[in-house]
PDB file of N, CA and C in Angstrom:
ATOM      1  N   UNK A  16     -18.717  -1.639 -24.061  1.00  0.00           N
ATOM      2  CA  UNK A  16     -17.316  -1.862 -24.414  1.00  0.00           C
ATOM      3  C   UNK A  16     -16.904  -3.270 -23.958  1.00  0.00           C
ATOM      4  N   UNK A  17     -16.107  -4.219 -24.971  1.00  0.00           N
ATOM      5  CA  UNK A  17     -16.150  -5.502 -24.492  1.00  0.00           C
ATOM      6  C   UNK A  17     -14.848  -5.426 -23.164  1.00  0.00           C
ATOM      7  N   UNK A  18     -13.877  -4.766 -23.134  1.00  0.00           N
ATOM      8  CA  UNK A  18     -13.132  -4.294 -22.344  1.00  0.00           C
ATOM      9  C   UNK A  18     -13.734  -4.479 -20.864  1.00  0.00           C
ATOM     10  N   UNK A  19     -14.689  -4.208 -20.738  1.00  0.00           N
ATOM     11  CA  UNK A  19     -14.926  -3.265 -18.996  1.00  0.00           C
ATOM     12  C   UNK A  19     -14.746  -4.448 -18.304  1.00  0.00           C
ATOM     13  N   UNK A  20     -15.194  -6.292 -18.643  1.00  0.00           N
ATOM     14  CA  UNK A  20     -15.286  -7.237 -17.787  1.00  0.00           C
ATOM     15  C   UNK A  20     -13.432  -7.365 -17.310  1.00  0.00           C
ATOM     16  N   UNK A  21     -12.847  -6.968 -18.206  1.00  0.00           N
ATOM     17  CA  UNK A  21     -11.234  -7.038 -17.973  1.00  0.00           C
ATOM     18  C   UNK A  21     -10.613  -6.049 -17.199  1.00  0.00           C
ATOM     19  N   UNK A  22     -11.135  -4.901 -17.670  1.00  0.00           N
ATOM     20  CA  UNK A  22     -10.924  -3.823 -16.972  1.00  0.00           C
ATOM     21  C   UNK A  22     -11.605  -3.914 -15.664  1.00  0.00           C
ATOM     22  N   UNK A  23     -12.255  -4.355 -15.291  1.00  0.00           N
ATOM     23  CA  UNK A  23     -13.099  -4.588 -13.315  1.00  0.00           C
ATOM     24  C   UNK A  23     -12.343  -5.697 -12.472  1.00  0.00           C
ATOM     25  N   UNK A  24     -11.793  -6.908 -13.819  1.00  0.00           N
ATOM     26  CA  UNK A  24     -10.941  -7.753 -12.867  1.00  0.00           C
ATOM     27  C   UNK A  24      -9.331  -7.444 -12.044  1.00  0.00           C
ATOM     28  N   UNK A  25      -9.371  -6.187 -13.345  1.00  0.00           N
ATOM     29  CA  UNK A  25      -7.539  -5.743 -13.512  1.00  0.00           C
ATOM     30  C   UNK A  25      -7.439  -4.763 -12.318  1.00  0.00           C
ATOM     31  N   UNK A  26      -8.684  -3.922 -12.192  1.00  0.00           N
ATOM     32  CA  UNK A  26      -9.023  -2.364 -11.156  1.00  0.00           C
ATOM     33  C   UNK A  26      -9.100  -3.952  -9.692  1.00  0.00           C
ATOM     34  N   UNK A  27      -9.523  -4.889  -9.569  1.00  0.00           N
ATOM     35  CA  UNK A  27      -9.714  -5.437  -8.957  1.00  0.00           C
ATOM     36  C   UNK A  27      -8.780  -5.986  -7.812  1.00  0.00           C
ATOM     37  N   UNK A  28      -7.933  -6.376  -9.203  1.00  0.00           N
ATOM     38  CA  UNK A  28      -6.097  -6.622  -8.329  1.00  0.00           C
ATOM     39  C   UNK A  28      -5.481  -6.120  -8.188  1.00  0.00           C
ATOM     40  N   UNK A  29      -5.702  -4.456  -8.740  1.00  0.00           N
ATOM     41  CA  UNK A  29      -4.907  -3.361  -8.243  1.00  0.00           C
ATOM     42  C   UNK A  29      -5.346  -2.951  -7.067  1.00  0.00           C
ATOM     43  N   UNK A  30      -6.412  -2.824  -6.678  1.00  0.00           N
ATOM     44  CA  UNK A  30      -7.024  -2.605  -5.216  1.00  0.00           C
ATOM     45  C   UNK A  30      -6.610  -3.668  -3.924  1.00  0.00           C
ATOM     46  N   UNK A  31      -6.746  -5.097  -4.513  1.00  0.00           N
ATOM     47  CA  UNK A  31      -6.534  -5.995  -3.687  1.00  0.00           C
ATOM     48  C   UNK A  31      -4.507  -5.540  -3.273  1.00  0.00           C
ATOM     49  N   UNK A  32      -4.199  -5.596  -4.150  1.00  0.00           N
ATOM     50  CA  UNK A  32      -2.365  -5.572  -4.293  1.00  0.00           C
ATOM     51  C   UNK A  32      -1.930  -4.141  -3.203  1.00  0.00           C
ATOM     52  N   UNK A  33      -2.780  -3.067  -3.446  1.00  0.00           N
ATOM     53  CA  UNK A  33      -2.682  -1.848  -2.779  1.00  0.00           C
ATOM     54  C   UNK A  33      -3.462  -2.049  -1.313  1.00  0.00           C
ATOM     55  N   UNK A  34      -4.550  -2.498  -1.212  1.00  0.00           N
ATOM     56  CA  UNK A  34      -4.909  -2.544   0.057  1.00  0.00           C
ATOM     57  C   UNK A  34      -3.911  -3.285   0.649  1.00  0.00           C
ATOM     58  N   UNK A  35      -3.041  -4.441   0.228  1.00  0.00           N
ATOM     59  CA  UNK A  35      -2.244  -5.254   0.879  1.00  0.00           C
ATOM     60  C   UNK A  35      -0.708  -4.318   1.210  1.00  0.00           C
ATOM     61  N   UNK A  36      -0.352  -4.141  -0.019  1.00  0.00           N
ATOM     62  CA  UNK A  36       1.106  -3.427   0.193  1.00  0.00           C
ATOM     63  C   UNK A  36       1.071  -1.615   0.091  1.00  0.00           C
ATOM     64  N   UNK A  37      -0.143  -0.971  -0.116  1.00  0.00           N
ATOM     65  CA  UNK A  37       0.186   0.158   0.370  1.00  0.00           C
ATOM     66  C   UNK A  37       0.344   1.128  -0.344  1.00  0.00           C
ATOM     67  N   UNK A  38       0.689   0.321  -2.200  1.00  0.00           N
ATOM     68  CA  UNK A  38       1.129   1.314  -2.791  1.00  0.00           C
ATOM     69  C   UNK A  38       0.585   0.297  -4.169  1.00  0.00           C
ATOM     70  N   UNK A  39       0.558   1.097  -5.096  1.00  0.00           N
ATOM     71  CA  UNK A  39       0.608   0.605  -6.472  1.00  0.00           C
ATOM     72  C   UNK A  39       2.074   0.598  -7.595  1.00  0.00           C
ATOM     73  N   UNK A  40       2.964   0.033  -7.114  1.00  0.00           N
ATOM     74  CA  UNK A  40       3.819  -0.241  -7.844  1.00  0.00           C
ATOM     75  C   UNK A  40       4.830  -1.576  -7.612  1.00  0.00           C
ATOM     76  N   UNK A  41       3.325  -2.249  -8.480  1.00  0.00           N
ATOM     77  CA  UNK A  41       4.400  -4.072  -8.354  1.00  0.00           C
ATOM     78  C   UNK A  41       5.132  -4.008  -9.449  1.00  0.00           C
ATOM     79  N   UNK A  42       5.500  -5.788  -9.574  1.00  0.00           N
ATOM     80  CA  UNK A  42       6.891  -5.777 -10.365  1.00  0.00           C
ATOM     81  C   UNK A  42       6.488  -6.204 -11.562  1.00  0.00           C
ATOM     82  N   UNK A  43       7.141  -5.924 -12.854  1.00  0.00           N
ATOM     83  CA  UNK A  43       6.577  -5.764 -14.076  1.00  0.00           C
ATOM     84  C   UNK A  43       6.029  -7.419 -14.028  1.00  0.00           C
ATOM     85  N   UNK A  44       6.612  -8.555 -13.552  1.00  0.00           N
ATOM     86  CA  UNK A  44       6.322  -9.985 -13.486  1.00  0.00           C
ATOM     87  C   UNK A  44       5.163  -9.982 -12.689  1.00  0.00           C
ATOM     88  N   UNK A  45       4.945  -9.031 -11.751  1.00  0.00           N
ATOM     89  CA  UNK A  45       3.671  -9.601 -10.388  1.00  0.00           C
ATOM     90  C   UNK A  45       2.568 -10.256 -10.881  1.00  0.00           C
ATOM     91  N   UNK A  46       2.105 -11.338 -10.630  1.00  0.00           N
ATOM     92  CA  UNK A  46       0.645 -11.554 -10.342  1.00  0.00           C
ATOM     93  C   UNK A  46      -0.145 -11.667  -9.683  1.00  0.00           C
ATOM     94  N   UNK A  47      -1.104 -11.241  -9.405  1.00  0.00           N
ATOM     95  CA  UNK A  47      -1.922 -10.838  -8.046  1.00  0.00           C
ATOM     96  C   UNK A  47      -2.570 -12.225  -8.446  1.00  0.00           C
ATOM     97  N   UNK A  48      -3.287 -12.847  -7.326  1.00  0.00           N
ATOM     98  CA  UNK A  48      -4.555 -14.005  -7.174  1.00  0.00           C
ATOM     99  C   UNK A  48      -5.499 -13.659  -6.794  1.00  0.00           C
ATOM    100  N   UNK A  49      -6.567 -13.902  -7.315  1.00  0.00           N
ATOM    101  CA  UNK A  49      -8.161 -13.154  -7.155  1.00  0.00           C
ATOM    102  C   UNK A  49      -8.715 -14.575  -7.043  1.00  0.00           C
ATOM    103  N   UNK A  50      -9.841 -14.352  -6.084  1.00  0.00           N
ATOM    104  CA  UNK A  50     -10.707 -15.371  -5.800  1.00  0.00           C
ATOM    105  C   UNK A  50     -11.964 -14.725  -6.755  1.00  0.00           C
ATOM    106  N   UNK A  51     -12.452 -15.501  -7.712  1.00  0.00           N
ATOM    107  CA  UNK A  51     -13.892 -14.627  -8.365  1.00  0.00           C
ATOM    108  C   UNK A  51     -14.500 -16.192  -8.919  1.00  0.00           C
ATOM    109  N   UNK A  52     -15.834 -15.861  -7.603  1.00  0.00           N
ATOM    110  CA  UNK A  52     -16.578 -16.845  -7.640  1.00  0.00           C
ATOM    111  C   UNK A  52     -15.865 -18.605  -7.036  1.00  0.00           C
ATOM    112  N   UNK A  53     -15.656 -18.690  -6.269  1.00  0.00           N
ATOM    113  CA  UNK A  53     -14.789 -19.413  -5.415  1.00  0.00           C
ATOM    114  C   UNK A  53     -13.737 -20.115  -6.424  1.00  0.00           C
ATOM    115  N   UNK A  54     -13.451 -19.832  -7.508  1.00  0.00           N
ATOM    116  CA  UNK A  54     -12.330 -19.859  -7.854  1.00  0.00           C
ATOM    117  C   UNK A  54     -10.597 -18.842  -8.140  1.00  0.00           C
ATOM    118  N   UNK A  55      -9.793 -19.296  -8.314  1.00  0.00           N
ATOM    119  CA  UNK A  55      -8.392 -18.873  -8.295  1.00  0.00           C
ATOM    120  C   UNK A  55      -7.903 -18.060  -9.533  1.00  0.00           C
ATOM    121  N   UNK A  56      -8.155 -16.594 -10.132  1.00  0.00           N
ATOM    122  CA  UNK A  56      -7.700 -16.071 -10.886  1.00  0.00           C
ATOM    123  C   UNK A  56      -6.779 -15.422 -11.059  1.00  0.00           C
ATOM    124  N   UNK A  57      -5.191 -15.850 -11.958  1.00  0.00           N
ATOM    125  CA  UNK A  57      -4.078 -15.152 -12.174  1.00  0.00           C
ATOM    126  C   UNK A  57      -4.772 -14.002 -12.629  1.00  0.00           C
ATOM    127  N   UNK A  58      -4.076 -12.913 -12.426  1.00  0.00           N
ATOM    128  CA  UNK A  58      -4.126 -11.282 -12.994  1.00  0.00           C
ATOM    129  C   UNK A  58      -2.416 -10.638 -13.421  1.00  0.00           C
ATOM    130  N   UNK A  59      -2.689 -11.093 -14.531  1.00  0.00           N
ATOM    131  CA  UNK A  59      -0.927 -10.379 -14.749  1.00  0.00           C
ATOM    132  C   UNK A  59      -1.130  -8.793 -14.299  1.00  0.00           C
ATOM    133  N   UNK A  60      -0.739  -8.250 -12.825  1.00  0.00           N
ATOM    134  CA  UNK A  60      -1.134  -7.498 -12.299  1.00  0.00           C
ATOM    135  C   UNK A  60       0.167  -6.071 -12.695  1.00  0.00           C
ATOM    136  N   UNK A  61       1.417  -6.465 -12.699  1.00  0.00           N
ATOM    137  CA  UNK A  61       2.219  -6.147 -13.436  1.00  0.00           C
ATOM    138  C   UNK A  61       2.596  -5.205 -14.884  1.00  0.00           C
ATOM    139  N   UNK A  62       2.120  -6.327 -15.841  1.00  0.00           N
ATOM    140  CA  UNK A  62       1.584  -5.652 -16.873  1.00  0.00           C
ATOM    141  C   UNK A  62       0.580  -4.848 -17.085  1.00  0.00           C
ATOM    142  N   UNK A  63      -0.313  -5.172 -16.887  1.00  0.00           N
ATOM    143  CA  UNK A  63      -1.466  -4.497 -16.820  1.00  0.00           C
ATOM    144  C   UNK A  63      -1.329  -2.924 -16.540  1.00  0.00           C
ATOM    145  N   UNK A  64      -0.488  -2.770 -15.019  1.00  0.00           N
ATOM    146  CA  UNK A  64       0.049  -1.280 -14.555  1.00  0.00           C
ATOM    147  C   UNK A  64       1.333  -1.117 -15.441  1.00  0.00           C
ATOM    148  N   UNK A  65       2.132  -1.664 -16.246  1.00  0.00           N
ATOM    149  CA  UNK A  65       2.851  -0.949 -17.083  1.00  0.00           C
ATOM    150  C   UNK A  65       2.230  -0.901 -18.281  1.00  0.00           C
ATOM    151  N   UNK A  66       1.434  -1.275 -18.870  1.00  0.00           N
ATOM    152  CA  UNK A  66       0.747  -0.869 -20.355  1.00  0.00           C
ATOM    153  C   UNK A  66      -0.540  -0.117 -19.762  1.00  0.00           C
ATOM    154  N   UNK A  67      -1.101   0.051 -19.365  1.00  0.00           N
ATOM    155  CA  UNK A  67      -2.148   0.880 -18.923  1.00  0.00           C
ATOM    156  C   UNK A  67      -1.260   2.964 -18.523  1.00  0.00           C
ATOM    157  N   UNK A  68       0.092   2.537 -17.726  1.00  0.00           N
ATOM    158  CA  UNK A  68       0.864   3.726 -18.091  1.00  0.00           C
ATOM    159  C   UNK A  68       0.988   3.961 -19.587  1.00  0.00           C
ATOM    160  N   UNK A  69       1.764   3.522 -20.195  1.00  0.00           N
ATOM    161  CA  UNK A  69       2.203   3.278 -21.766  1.00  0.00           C
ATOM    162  C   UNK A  69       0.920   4.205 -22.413  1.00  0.00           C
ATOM    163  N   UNK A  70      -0.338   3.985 -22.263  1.00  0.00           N
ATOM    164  CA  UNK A  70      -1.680   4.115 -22.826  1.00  0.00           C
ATOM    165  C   UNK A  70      -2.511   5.136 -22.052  1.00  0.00           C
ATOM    166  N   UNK A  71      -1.797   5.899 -21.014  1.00  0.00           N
ATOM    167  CA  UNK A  71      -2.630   6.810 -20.071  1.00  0.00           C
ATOM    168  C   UNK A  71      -3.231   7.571 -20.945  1.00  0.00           C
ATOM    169  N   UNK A  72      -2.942   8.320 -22.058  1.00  0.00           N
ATOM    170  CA  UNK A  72      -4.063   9.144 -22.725  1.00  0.00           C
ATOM    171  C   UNK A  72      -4.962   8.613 -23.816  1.00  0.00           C
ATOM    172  N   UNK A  73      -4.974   7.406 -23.609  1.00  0.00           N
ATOM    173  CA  UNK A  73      -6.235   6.959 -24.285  1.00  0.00           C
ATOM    174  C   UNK A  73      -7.596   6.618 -23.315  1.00  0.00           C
ATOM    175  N   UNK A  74      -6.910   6.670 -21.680  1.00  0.00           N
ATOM    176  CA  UNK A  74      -8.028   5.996 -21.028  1.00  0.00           C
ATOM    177  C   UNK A  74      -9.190   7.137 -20.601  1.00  0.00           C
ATOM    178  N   UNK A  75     -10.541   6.742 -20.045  1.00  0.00           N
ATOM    179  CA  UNK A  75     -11.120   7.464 -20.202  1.00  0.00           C
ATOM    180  C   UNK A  75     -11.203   8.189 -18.686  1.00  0.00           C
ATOM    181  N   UNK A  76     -11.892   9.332 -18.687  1.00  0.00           N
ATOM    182  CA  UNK A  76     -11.258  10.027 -17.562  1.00  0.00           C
ATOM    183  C   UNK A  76     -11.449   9.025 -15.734  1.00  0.00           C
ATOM    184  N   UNK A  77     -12.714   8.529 -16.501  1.00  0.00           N
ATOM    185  CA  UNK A  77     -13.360   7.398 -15.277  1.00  0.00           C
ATOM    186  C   UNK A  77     -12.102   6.408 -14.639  1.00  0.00           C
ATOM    187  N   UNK A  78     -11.690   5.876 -15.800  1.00  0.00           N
ATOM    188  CA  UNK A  78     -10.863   4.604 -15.464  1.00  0.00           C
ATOM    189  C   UNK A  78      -9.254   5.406 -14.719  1.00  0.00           C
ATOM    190  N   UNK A  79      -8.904   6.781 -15.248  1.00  0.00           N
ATOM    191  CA  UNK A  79      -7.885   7.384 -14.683  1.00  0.00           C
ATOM    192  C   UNK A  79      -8.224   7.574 -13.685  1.00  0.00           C
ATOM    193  N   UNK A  80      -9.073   8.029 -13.254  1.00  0.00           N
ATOM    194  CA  UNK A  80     -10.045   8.594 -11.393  1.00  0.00           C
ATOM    195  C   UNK A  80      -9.431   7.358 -10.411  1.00  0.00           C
ATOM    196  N   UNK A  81      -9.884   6.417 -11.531  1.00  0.00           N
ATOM    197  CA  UNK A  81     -10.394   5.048 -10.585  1.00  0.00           C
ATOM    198  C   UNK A  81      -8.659   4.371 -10.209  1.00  0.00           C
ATOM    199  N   UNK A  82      -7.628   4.559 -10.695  1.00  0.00           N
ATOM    200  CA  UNK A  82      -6.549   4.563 -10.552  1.00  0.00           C
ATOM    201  C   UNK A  82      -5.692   5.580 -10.077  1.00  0.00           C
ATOM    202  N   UNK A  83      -6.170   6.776 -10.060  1.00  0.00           N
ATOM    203  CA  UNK A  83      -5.435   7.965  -9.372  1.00  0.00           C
ATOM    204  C   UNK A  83      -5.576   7.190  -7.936  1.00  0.00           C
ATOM    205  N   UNK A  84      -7.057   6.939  -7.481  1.00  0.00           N
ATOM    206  CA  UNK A  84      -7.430   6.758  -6.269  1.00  0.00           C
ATOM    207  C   UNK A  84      -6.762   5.338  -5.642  1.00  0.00           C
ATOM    208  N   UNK A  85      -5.938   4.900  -6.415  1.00  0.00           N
ATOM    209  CA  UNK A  85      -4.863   3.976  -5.678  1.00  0.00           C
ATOM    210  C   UNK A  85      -3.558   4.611  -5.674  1.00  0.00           C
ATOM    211  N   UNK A  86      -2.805   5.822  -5.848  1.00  0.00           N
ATOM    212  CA  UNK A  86      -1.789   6.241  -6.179  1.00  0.00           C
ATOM    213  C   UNK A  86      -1.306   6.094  -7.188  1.00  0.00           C
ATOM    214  N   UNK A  87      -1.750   5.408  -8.661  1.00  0.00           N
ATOM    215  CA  UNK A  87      -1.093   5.131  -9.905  1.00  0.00           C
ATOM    216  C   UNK A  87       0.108   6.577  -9.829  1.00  0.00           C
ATOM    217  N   UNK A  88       1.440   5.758 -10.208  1.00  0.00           N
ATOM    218  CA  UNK A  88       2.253   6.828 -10.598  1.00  0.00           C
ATOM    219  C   UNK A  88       2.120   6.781 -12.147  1.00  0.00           C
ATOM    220  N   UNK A  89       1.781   8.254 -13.028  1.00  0.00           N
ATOM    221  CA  UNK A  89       1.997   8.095 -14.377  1.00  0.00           C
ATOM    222  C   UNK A  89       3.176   8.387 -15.278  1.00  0.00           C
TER     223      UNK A  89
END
């Protein structure tokens, strides 16, 4: 799926954003900063968790797991 490299950066800054603040619910604007590969990557971290809600029953049960396990509210 050409998806998954987007989908590992996005699961990426949701982890980073939650290990930091605790919870998974930034602001529809947030962008998290990812270091990948000693460079500086925006993650519209924001969007991502409001269209990924929007789309919860299309995702596959894996990628829901993998976001339950940060608290995603759906």
């Amino acid at each position: 799926m050409p998806c998954d490299g987007k989908w590992a950066l996005n699961l990426r800054a949701a982890r980073q954003f939650h290990d930091r603040e605790g919870h998974l619910r930034p602001a529809r604007k947030h962008v998290e900063r990812l270091d990948v590969d000693g460079e500086a990557v925006d993650i519209k971290l924001g969007t991502f968790v409001d269209n990924t809600r929007r789309r919860a029953d299309n995702l596959t049960p894996e990628r829901r797991a993998e976001l339950d396990q940060l608290g995603m509210r759906w």
